[in-house]
């Protein structure tokens, strides 16, 4: 069953990304949603069921809004072509539908709740793979989307992703707010340069995958759990610290690249206030990444000596995916000029 669900998940995303007709795009999104629901609710736990219900309701509402927007456009213009969405009503509806699907503020409330109700692996799928279908639509229809709504959502998301994340103790909720803030940066650049949007998305996915994978390996559910990671593997603590700093956007790590390019482009477009707000909101996010980095690498929990030798045992989980995602999320900054070419 798992392989069937995951292949449906993949197929849905691919259908959406490769569609030219609005109905096909909608069908892909629906497949995607319907495939993830059983994955979320697989743990027979009230919280998992609740998370699945919340996810389903928001995604179904957003899909319906998207379908409505394309229908209105078809009524007014007579075309179902994805690239020719010209009706003003449709552009506003579509923008709202896509930011709801992604979980950008002010329609972000479902994301932290759903992540907290699902397992770490499911949370990883929701924060990475589930962003691909809506993002591909944003990429294709960038010229049709409502710029004021996108920029407002971007500002709200980065600020809220930083602010609300400060108050969290659960790592999944922290990753949810981190995701909201990163998607805010992506929304900010969409009206200007979509190639930076794609670059940012790839880097965000690499960093988030690395982070979640390390949380899965170390079985870390709360900030308190991070204090004992050093007993599992000293290497893991260092890598986790670097990934957190990269998520925060500190040079010389990869995470600095998208922030630098986006701020550069915003100032070139004379959106100075926007750039300032984004840069300041990055400080808020950086604070909770630093707090996690601090508890992971610089604190020793008052434990008995039995735990000191835990790292001598072989870890049960394979770390192969980290070999791919860690270099991407830590060492890509020198390749910036090549990325832009």
PDB file of N, CA and C in Angstrom, residues 215-314:
ATOM      1  N   UNK A 215      16.714  14.790  12.331  1.00  0.00           N
ATOM      2  CA  UNK A 215      15.771  14.673  13.444  1.00  0.00           C
ATOM      3  C   UNK A 215      15.218  13.240  13.536  1.00  0.00           C
ATOM      4  N   UNK A 216      15.009  12.618  12.365  1.00  0.00           N
ATOM      5  CA  UNK A 216      14.500  11.241  12.344  1.00  0.00           C
ATOM      6  C   UNK A 216      15.548  10.293  12.933  1.00  0.00           C
ATOM      7  N   UNK A 217      16.817  10.447  12.480  1.00  0.00           N
ATOM      8  CA  UNK A 217      17.888   9.567  12.951  1.00  0.00           C
ATOM      9  C   UNK A 217      18.062   9.689  14.472  1.00  0.00           C
ATOM     10  N   UNK A 218      18.022  10.925  14.963  1.00  0.00           N
ATOM     11  CA  UNK A 218      18.267  11.135  16.392  1.00  0.00           C
ATOM     12  C   UNK A 218      16.989  11.043  17.225  1.00  0.00           C
ATOM     13  N   UNK A 219      15.856  10.743  16.556  1.00  0.00           N
ATOM     14  CA  UNK A 219      14.555  10.632  17.247  1.00  0.00           C
ATOM     15  C   UNK A 219      14.260  11.869  18.096  1.00  0.00           C
ATOM     16  N   UNK A 220      14.475  13.045  17.508  1.00  0.00           N
ATOM     17  CA  UNK A 220      14.308  14.294  18.245  1.00  0.00           C
ATOM     18  C   UNK A 220      12.934  14.890  17.998  1.00  0.00           C
ATOM     19  N   UNK A 221      12.117  14.966  19.058  1.00  0.00           N
ATOM     20  CA  UNK A 221      10.762  15.508  18.904  1.00  0.00           C
ATOM     21  C   UNK A 221      10.637  16.919  19.493  1.00  0.00           C
ATOM     22  N   UNK A 222      11.436  17.219  20.517  1.00  0.00           N
ATOM     23  CA  UNK A 222      11.331  18.520  21.180  1.00  0.00           C
ATOM     24  C   UNK A 222      12.720  19.151  21.301  1.00  0.00           C
ATOM     25  N   UNK A 223      12.756  20.421  21.688  1.00  0.00           N
ATOM     26  CA  UNK A 223      14.048  21.092  21.906  1.00  0.00           C
ATOM     27  C   UNK A 223      14.833  20.355  22.997  1.00  0.00           C
ATOM     28  N   UNK A 224      14.112  19.879  24.001  1.00  0.00           N
ATOM     29  CA  UNK A 224      14.753  19.163  25.110  1.00  0.00           C
ATOM     30  C   UNK A 224      15.518  17.933  24.591  1.00  0.00           C
ATOM     31  N   UNK A 225      14.930  17.256  23.595  1.00  0.00           N
ATOM     32  CA  UNK A 225      15.585  16.056  23.048  1.00  0.00           C
ATOM     33  C   UNK A 225      16.920  16.376  22.381  1.00  0.00           C
ATOM     34  N   UNK A 226      17.062  17.600  21.856  1.00  0.00           N
ATOM     35  CA  UNK A 226      18.299  17.923  21.133  1.00  0.00           C
ATOM     36  C   UNK A 226      19.511  17.888  22.057  1.00  0.00           C
ATOM     37  N   UNK A 227      19.282  18.076  23.362  1.00  0.00           N
ATOM     38  CA  UNK A 227      20.424  18.138  24.292  1.00  0.00           C
ATOM     39  C   UNK A 227      21.151  16.794  24.413  1.00  0.00           C
ATOM     40  N   UNK A 228      20.502  15.695  24.026  1.00  0.00           N
ATOM     41  CA  UNK A 228      21.177  14.395  24.159  1.00  0.00           C
ATOM     42  C   UNK A 228      21.641  13.835  22.817  1.00  0.00           C
ATOM     43  N   UNK A 229      21.589  14.630  21.752  1.00  0.00           N
ATOM     44  CA  UNK A 229      21.983  14.112  20.439  1.00  0.00           C
ATOM     45  C   UNK A 229      23.458  13.725  20.407  1.00  0.00           C
ATOM     46  N   UNK A 230      24.289  14.485  21.138  1.00  0.00           N
ATOM     47  CA  UNK A 230      25.733  14.212  21.103  1.00  0.00           C
ATOM     48  C   UNK A 230      26.075  12.784  21.503  1.00  0.00           C
ATOM     49  N   UNK A 231      25.196  12.154  22.269  1.00  0.00           N
ATOM     50  CA  UNK A 231      25.481  10.768  22.670  1.00  0.00           C
ATOM     51  C   UNK A 231      25.260   9.800  21.507  1.00  0.00           C
ATOM     52  N   UNK A 232      24.409  10.187  20.548  1.00  0.00           N
ATOM     53  CA  UNK A 232      24.136   9.307  19.415  1.00  0.00           C
ATOM     54  C   UNK A 232      25.291   9.325  18.433  1.00  0.00           C
ATOM     55  N   UNK A 233      25.699  10.538  18.043  1.00  0.00           N
ATOM     56  CA  UNK A 233      26.789  10.655  17.093  1.00  0.00           C
ATOM     57  C   UNK A 233      27.334  12.078  17.130  1.00  0.00           C
ATOM     58  N   UNK A 234      28.617  12.221  17.462  1.00  0.00           N
ATOM     59  CA  UNK A 234      29.223  13.556  17.505  1.00  0.00           C
ATOM     60  C   UNK A 234      29.164  14.259  16.140  1.00  0.00           C
ATOM     61  N   UNK A 235      29.325  13.468  15.044  1.00  0.00           N
ATOM     62  CA  UNK A 235      29.280  14.056  13.698  1.00  0.00           C
ATOM     63  C   UNK A 235      27.911  14.664  13.431  1.00  0.00           C
ATOM     64  N   UNK A 236      26.890  13.936  13.858  1.00  0.00           N
ATOM     65  CA  UNK A 236      25.518  14.389  13.618  1.00  0.00           C
ATOM     66  C   UNK A 236      25.260  15.754  14.258  1.00  0.00           C
ATOM     67  N   UNK A 237      25.790  15.954  15.478  1.00  0.00           N
ATOM     68  CA  UNK A 237      25.565  17.240  16.151  1.00  0.00           C
ATOM     69  C   UNK A 237      26.167  18.394  15.352  1.00  0.00           C
ATOM     70  N   UNK A 238      27.372  18.167  14.824  1.00  0.00           N
ATOM     71  CA  UNK A 238      28.035  19.235  14.061  1.00  0.00           C
ATOM     72  C   UNK A 238      27.262  19.518  12.787  1.00  0.00           C
ATOM     73  N   UNK A 239      26.847  18.455  12.083  1.00  0.00           N
ATOM     74  CA  UNK A 239      26.112  18.625  10.836  1.00  0.00           C
ATOM     75  C   UNK A 239      24.769  19.317  11.086  1.00  0.00           C
ATOM     76  N   UNK A 240      24.150  18.966  12.213  1.00  0.00           N
ATOM     77  CA  UNK A 240      22.862  19.571  12.538  1.00  0.00           C
ATOM     78  C   UNK A 240      23.045  21.061  12.811  1.00  0.00           C
ATOM     79  N   UNK A 241      24.093  21.404  13.525  1.00  0.00           N
ATOM     80  CA  UNK A 241      24.361  22.812  13.810  1.00  0.00           C
ATOM     81  C   UNK A 241      24.571  23.588  12.503  1.00  0.00           C
ATOM     82  N   UNK A 242      25.377  23.024  11.589  1.00  0.00           N
ATOM     83  CA  UNK A 242      25.649  23.707  10.322  1.00  0.00           C
ATOM     84  C   UNK A 242      24.389  23.841   9.479  1.00  0.00           C
ATOM     85  N   UNK A 243      23.554  22.792   9.471  1.00  0.00           N
ATOM     86  CA  UNK A 243      22.310  22.858   8.695  1.00  0.00           C
ATOM     87  C   UNK A 243      21.384  23.922   9.260  1.00  0.00           C
ATOM     88  N   UNK A 244      21.308  24.013  10.592  1.00  0.00           N
ATOM     89  CA  UNK A 244      20.469  25.041  11.220  1.00  0.00           C
ATOM     90  C   UNK A 244      20.967  26.433  10.867  1.00  0.00           C
ATOM     91  N   UNK A 245      22.293  26.619  10.871  1.00  0.00           N
ATOM     92  CA  UNK A 245      22.842  27.929  10.520  1.00  0.00           C
ATOM     93  C   UNK A 245      22.588  28.235   9.045  1.00  0.00           C
ATOM     94  N   UNK A 246      22.617  27.188   8.210  1.00  0.00           N
ATOM     95  CA  UNK A 246      22.331  27.376   6.792  1.00  0.00           C
ATOM     96  C   UNK A 246      20.862  27.754   6.585  1.00  0.00           C
ATOM     97  N   UNK A 247      19.973  27.093   7.336  1.00  0.00           N
ATOM     98  CA  UNK A 247      18.548  27.447   7.280  1.00  0.00           C
ATOM     99  C   UNK A 247      18.351  28.900   7.688  1.00  0.00           C
ATOM    100  N   UNK A 248      19.147  29.339   8.661  1.00  0.00           N
ATOM    101  CA  UNK A 248      19.062  30.727   9.107  1.00  0.00           C
ATOM    102  C   UNK A 248      19.626  31.712   8.092  1.00  0.00           C
ATOM    103  N   UNK A 249      20.367  31.202   7.112  1.00  0.00           N
ATOM    104  CA  UNK A 249      20.874  32.058   6.043  1.00  0.00           C
ATOM    105  C   UNK A 249      22.188  32.739   6.363  1.00  0.00           C
ATOM    106  N   UNK A 250      23.068  32.056   7.103  1.00  0.00           N
ATOM    107  CA  UNK A 250      24.355  32.678   7.423  1.00  0.00           C
ATOM    108  C   UNK A 250      25.405  32.287   6.390  1.00  0.00           C
ATOM    109  N   UNK A 251      26.183  33.280   5.876  1.00  0.00           N
ATOM    110  CA  UNK A 251      27.322  32.910   5.023  1.00  0.00           C
ATOM    111  C   UNK A 251      28.374  32.253   5.911  1.00  0.00           C
ATOM    112  N   UNK A 252      29.255  31.382   5.429  1.00  0.00           N
ATOM    113  CA  UNK A 252      29.445  30.969   4.041  1.00  0.00           C
ATOM    114  C   UNK A 252      28.651  29.710   3.660  1.00  0.00           C
ATOM    115  N   UNK A 253      27.456  29.542   4.221  1.00  0.00           N
ATOM    116  CA  UNK A 253      26.679  28.331   3.931  1.00  0.00           C
ATOM    117  C   UNK A 253      25.676  28.614   2.793  1.00  0.00           C
ATOM    118  N   UNK A 254      25.157  27.538   2.217  1.00  0.00           N
ATOM    119  CA  UNK A 254      24.250  27.671   1.061  1.00  0.00           C
ATOM    120  C   UNK A 254      23.051  28.557   1.342  1.00  0.00           C
ATOM    121  N   UNK A 255      22.496  28.466   2.569  1.00  0.00           N
ATOM    122  CA  UNK A 255      21.271  29.190   2.894  1.00  0.00           C
ATOM    123  C   UNK A 255      21.365  30.692   2.680  1.00  0.00           C
ATOM    124  N   UNK A 256      22.588  31.218   2.631  1.00  0.00           N
ATOM    125  CA  UNK A 256      22.774  32.651   2.418  1.00  0.00           C
ATOM    126  C   UNK A 256      22.466  33.040   0.965  1.00  0.00           C
ATOM    127  N   UNK A 257      22.694  32.094   0.041  1.00  0.00           N
ATOM    128  CA  UNK A 257      22.565  32.401  -1.389  1.00  0.00           C
ATOM    129  C   UNK A 257      21.186  32.942  -1.784  1.00  0.00           C
ATOM    130  N   UNK A 258      20.082  32.211  -1.518  1.00  0.00           N
ATOM    131  CA  UNK A 258      18.785  32.743  -1.938  1.00  0.00           C
ATOM    132  C   UNK A 258      18.441  34.085  -1.292  1.00  0.00           C
ATOM    133  N   UNK A 259      18.774  34.237  -0.011  1.00  0.00           N
ATOM    134  CA  UNK A 259      18.456  35.491   0.678  1.00  0.00           C
ATOM    135  C   UNK A 259      19.190  36.665   0.043  1.00  0.00           C
ATOM    136  N   UNK A 260      20.454  36.441  -0.247  1.00  0.00           N
ATOM    137  CA  UNK A 260      21.297  37.460  -0.863  1.00  0.00           C
ATOM    138  C   UNK A 260      20.749  37.846  -2.238  1.00  0.00           C
ATOM    139  N   UNK A 261      20.450  36.844  -3.070  1.00  0.00           N
ATOM    140  CA  UNK A 261      19.957  37.108  -4.426  1.00  0.00           C
ATOM    141  C   UNK A 261      18.601  37.804  -4.398  1.00  0.00           C
ATOM    142  N   UNK A 262      17.726  37.382  -3.473  1.00  0.00           N
ATOM    143  CA  UNK A 262      16.380  37.963  -3.404  1.00  0.00           C
ATOM    144  C   UNK A 262      16.450  39.415  -2.931  1.00  0.00           C
ATOM    145  N   UNK A 263      17.228  39.670  -1.873  1.00  0.00           N
ATOM    146  CA  UNK A 263      17.365  41.050  -1.384  1.00  0.00           C
ATOM    147  C   UNK A 263      17.985  41.948  -2.463  1.00  0.00           C
ATOM    148  N   UNK A 264      18.951  41.398  -3.187  1.00  0.00           N
ATOM    149  CA  UNK A 264      19.590  42.128  -4.273  1.00  0.00           C
ATOM    150  C   UNK A 264      18.554  42.524  -5.336  1.00  0.00           C
ATOM    151  N   UNK A 265      17.722  41.558  -5.738  1.00  0.00           N
ATOM    152  CA  UNK A 265      16.721  41.807  -6.770  1.00  0.00           C
ATOM    153  C   UNK A 265      15.643  42.788  -6.293  1.00  0.00           C
ATOM    154  N   UNK A 266      15.216  42.642  -5.030  1.00  0.00           N
ATOM    155  CA  UNK A 266      14.192  43.552  -4.491  1.00  0.00           C
ATOM    156  C   UNK A 266      14.701  44.991  -4.464  1.00  0.00           C
ATOM    157  N   UNK A 267      15.962  45.175  -4.063  1.00  0.00           N
ATOM    158  CA  UNK A 267      16.492  46.543  -4.028  1.00  0.00           C
ATOM    159  C   UNK A 267      16.656  47.092  -5.451  1.00  0.00           C
ATOM    160  N   UNK A 268      17.001  46.216  -6.406  1.00  0.00           N
ATOM    161  CA  UNK A 268      17.104  46.666  -7.796  1.00  0.00           C
ATOM    162  C   UNK A 268      15.730  47.101  -8.339  1.00  0.00           C
ATOM    163  N   UNK A 269      14.660  46.456  -7.851  1.00  0.00           N
ATOM    164  CA  UNK A 269      13.303  46.822  -8.282  1.00  0.00           C
ATOM    165  C   UNK A 269      12.749  47.979  -7.453  1.00  0.00           C
ATOM    166  N   UNK A 270      13.593  48.540  -6.569  1.00  0.00           N
ATOM    167  CA  UNK A 270      13.216  49.669  -5.720  1.00  0.00           C
ATOM    168  C   UNK A 270      12.158  49.328  -4.669  1.00  0.00           C
ATOM    169  N   UNK A 271      12.095  48.046  -4.260  1.00  0.00           N
ATOM    170  CA  UNK A 271      11.169  47.671  -3.181  1.00  0.00           C
ATOM    171  C   UNK A 271      11.959  47.660  -1.870  1.00  0.00           C
ATOM    172  N   UNK A 272      12.377  48.850  -1.447  1.00  0.00           N
ATOM    173  CA  UNK A 272      13.301  48.965  -0.310  1.00  0.00           C
ATOM    174  C   UNK A 272      12.636  48.524   1.003  1.00  0.00           C
ATOM    175  N   UNK A 273      11.388  48.962   1.231  1.00  0.00           N
ATOM    176  CA  UNK A 273      10.691  48.612   2.478  1.00  0.00           C
ATOM    177  C   UNK A 273      10.528  47.109   2.587  1.00  0.00           C
ATOM    178  N   UNK A 274      10.109  46.513   1.475  1.00  0.00           N
ATOM    179  CA  UNK A 274       9.924  45.061   1.408  1.00  0.00           C
ATOM    180  C   UNK A 274      11.230  44.339   1.771  1.00  0.00           C
ATOM    181  N   UNK A 275      12.335  44.764   1.139  1.00  0.00           N
ATOM    182  CA  UNK A 275      13.643  44.139   1.387  1.00  0.00           C
ATOM    183  C   UNK A 275      14.038  44.279   2.856  1.00  0.00           C
ATOM    184  N   UNK A 276      13.775  45.462   3.434  1.00  0.00           N
ATOM    185  CA  UNK A 276      14.133  45.708   4.842  1.00  0.00           C
ATOM    186  C   UNK A 276      13.333  44.789   5.760  1.00  0.00           C
ATOM    187  N   UNK A 277      12.027  44.697   5.508  1.00  0.00           N
ATOM    188  CA  UNK A 277      11.179  43.840   6.351  1.00  0.00           C
ATOM    189  C   UNK A 277      11.625  42.377   6.252  1.00  0.00           C
ATOM    190  N   UNK A 278      11.928  41.922   5.036  1.00  0.00           N
ATOM    191  CA  UNK A 278      12.384  40.543   4.846  1.00  0.00           C
ATOM    192  C   UNK A 278      13.700  40.297   5.590  1.00  0.00           C
ATOM    193  N   UNK A 279      14.630  41.252   5.467  1.00  0.00           N
ATOM    194  CA  UNK A 279      15.936  41.088   6.117  1.00  0.00           C
ATOM    195  C   UNK A 279      15.786  41.050   7.636  1.00  0.00           C
ATOM    196  N   UNK A 280      14.894  41.908   8.176  1.00  0.00           N
ATOM    197  CA  UNK A 280      14.695  41.926   9.631  1.00  0.00           C
ATOM    198  C   UNK A 280      13.985  40.660  10.111  1.00  0.00           C
ATOM    199  N   UNK A 281      13.059  40.162   9.279  1.00  0.00           N
ATOM    200  CA  UNK A 281      12.341  38.955   9.696  1.00  0.00           C
ATOM    201  C   UNK A 281      13.271  37.746   9.705  1.00  0.00           C
ATOM    202  N   UNK A 282      14.333  37.804   8.881  1.00  0.00           N
ATOM    203  CA  UNK A 282      15.311  36.715   8.878  1.00  0.00           C
ATOM    204  C   UNK A 282      15.995  36.607  10.239  1.00  0.00           C
ATOM    205  N   UNK A 283      16.098  37.750  10.948  1.00  0.00           N
ATOM    206  CA  UNK A 283      16.706  37.733  12.279  1.00  0.00           C
ATOM    207  C   UNK A 283      15.853  36.946  13.265  1.00  0.00           C
ATOM    208  N   UNK A 284      14.523  37.085  13.123  1.00  0.00           N
ATOM    209  CA  UNK A 284      13.621  36.362  14.019  1.00  0.00           C
ATOM    210  C   UNK A 284      13.810  34.861  13.839  1.00  0.00           C
ATOM    211  N   UNK A 285      13.815  34.418  12.569  1.00  0.00           N
ATOM    212  CA  UNK A 285      14.017  32.993  12.297  1.00  0.00           C
ATOM    213  C   UNK A 285      15.379  32.549  12.812  1.00  0.00           C
ATOM    214  N   UNK A 286      16.381  33.385  12.563  1.00  0.00           N
ATOM    215  CA  UNK A 286      17.744  33.034  12.972  1.00  0.00           C
ATOM    216  C   UNK A 286      17.814  32.784  14.473  1.00  0.00           C
ATOM    217  N   UNK A 287      17.013  33.534  15.236  1.00  0.00           N
ATOM    218  CA  UNK A 287      17.058  33.361  16.693  1.00  0.00           C
ATOM    219  C   UNK A 287      16.674  31.935  17.088  1.00  0.00           C
ATOM    220  N   UNK A 288      15.556  31.414  16.530  1.00  0.00           N
ATOM    221  CA  UNK A 288      15.195  30.063  16.987  1.00  0.00           C
ATOM    222  C   UNK A 288      16.067  28.972  16.360  1.00  0.00           C
ATOM    223  N   UNK A 289      16.658  29.242  15.171  1.00  0.00           N
ATOM    224  CA  UNK A 289      17.628  28.267  14.640  1.00  0.00           C
ATOM    225  C   UNK A 289      18.854  28.232  15.544  1.00  0.00           C
ATOM    226  N   UNK A 290      19.285  29.411  15.983  1.00  0.00           N
ATOM    227  CA  UNK A 290      20.460  29.480  16.850  1.00  0.00           C
ATOM    228  C   UNK A 290      20.192  28.810  18.187  1.00  0.00           C
ATOM    229  N   UNK A 291      18.962  28.978  18.688  1.00  0.00           N
ATOM    230  CA  UNK A 291      18.620  28.336  19.965  1.00  0.00           C
ATOM    231  C   UNK A 291      18.723  26.816  19.828  1.00  0.00           C
ATOM    232  N   UNK A 292      18.221  26.284  18.690  1.00  0.00           N
ATOM    233  CA  UNK A 292      18.330  24.846  18.448  1.00  0.00           C
ATOM    234  C   UNK A 292      19.790  24.428  18.283  1.00  0.00           C
ATOM    235  N   UNK A 293      20.550  25.238  17.544  1.00  0.00           N
ATOM    236  CA  UNK A 293      21.968  24.921  17.335  1.00  0.00           C
ATOM    237  C   UNK A 293      22.701  24.908  18.673  1.00  0.00           C
ATOM    238  N   UNK A 294      22.327  25.850  19.538  1.00  0.00           N
ATOM    239  CA  UNK A 294      22.955  25.943  20.858  1.00  0.00           C
ATOM    240  C   UNK A 294      22.633  24.715  21.711  1.00  0.00           C
ATOM    241  N   UNK A 295      21.344  24.346  21.778  1.00  0.00           N
ATOM    242  CA  UNK A 295      20.995  23.194  22.616  1.00  0.00           C
ATOM    243  C   UNK A 295      21.594  21.908  22.051  1.00  0.00           C
ATOM    244  N   UNK A 296      21.733  21.844  20.706  1.00  0.00           N
ATOM    245  CA  UNK A 296      22.263  20.630  20.096  1.00  0.00           C
ATOM    246  C   UNK A 296      23.740  20.448  20.389  1.00  0.00           C
ATOM    247  N   UNK A 297      24.519  21.530  20.247  1.00  0.00           N
ATOM    248  CA  UNK A 297      25.975  21.357  20.285  1.00  0.00           C
ATOM    249  C   UNK A 297      26.626  21.843  21.567  1.00  0.00           C
ATOM    250  N   UNK A 298      25.969  22.727  22.318  1.00  0.00           N
ATOM    251  CA  UNK A 298      26.690  23.357  23.417  1.00  0.00           C
ATOM    252  C   UNK A 298      26.120  23.094  24.800  1.00  0.00           C
ATOM    253  N   UNK A 299      25.141  22.206  24.896  1.00  0.00           N
ATOM    254  CA  UNK A 299      24.622  21.925  26.236  1.00  0.00           C
ATOM    255  C   UNK A 299      24.775  20.448  26.546  1.00  0.00           C
ATOM    256  N   UNK A 300      25.063  20.167  27.791  1.00  0.00           N
ATOM    257  CA  UNK A 300      25.094  18.778  28.250  1.00  0.00           C
ATOM    258  C   UNK A 300      23.947  18.608  29.226  1.00  0.00           C
ATOM    259  N   UNK A 301      23.066  17.645  28.950  1.00  0.00           N
ATOM    260  CA  UNK A 301      21.974  17.451  29.895  1.00  0.00           C
ATOM    261  C   UNK A 301      22.509  16.664  31.083  1.00  0.00           C
ATOM    262  N   UNK A 302      21.978  16.918  32.276  1.00  0.00           N
ATOM    263  CA  UNK A 302      22.486  16.227  33.472  1.00  0.00           C
ATOM    264  C   UNK A 302      22.087  14.761  33.447  1.00  0.00           C
ATOM    265  N   UNK A 303      22.936  13.940  32.846  1.00  0.00           N
ATOM    266  CA  UNK A 303      22.603  12.525  32.666  1.00  0.00           C
ATOM    267  C   UNK A 303      23.509  11.635  33.476  1.00  0.00           C
ATOM    268  N   UNK A 304      23.130  10.358  33.550  1.00  0.00           N
ATOM    269  CA  UNK A 304      24.001   9.371  34.179  1.00  0.00           C
ATOM    270  C   UNK A 304      25.096   9.016  33.177  1.00  0.00           C
ATOM    271  N   UNK A 305      26.145   8.381  33.645  1.00  0.00           N
ATOM    272  CA  UNK A 305      27.277   8.073  32.776  1.00  0.00           C
ATOM    273  C   UNK A 305      26.953   6.973  31.766  1.00  0.00           C
ATOM    274  N   UNK A 306      25.845   6.243  31.971  1.00  0.00           N
ATOM    275  CA  UNK A 306      25.535   5.135  31.054  1.00  0.00           C
ATOM    276  C   UNK A 306      25.344   5.642  29.629  1.00  0.00           C
ATOM    277  N   UNK A 307      24.882   6.868  29.501  1.00  0.00           N
ATOM    278  CA  UNK A 307      24.541   7.370  28.168  1.00  0.00           C
ATOM    279  C   UNK A 307      25.774   7.801  27.386  1.00  0.00           C
ATOM    280  N   UNK A 308      26.889   7.972  28.069  1.00  0.00           N
ATOM    281  CA  UNK A 308      28.088   8.490  27.421  1.00  0.00           C
ATOM    282  C   UNK A 308      28.591   7.582  26.318  1.00  0.00           C
ATOM    283  N   UNK A 309      28.269   6.300  26.392  1.00  0.00           N
ATOM    284  CA  UNK A 309      28.833   5.359  25.416  1.00  0.00           C
ATOM    285  C   UNK A 309      27.834   4.964  24.351  1.00  0.00           C
ATOM    286  N   UNK A 310      26.709   5.686  24.309  1.00  0.00           N
ATOM    287  CA  UNK A 310      25.669   5.319  23.352  1.00  0.00           C
ATOM    288  C   UNK A 310      26.191   5.407  21.914  1.00  0.00           C
ATOM    289  N   UNK A 311      27.075   6.365  21.647  1.00  0.00           N
ATOM    290  CA  UNK A 311      27.560   6.582  20.279  1.00  0.00           C
ATOM    291  C   UNK A 311      28.418   5.435  19.763  1.00  0.00           C
ATOM    292  N   UNK A 312      28.866   4.550  20.668  1.00  0.00           N
ATOM    293  CA  UNK A 312      29.695   3.422  20.230  1.00  0.00           C
ATOM    294  C   UNK A 312      28.891   2.390  19.445  1.00  0.00           C
ATOM    295  N   UNK A 313      27.558   2.367  19.673  1.00  0.00           N
ATOM    296  CA  UNK A 313      26.731   1.382  18.978  1.00  0.00           C
ATOM    297  C   UNK A 313      26.417   1.851  17.568  1.00  0.00           C
ATOM    298  N   UNK A 314      26.205   0.859  16.692  1.00  0.00           N
ATOM    299  CA  UNK A 314      25.880   1.208  15.300  1.00  0.00           C
ATOM    300  C   UNK A 314      24.479   1.806  15.229  1.00  0.00           C
TER     301      UNK A 314
END
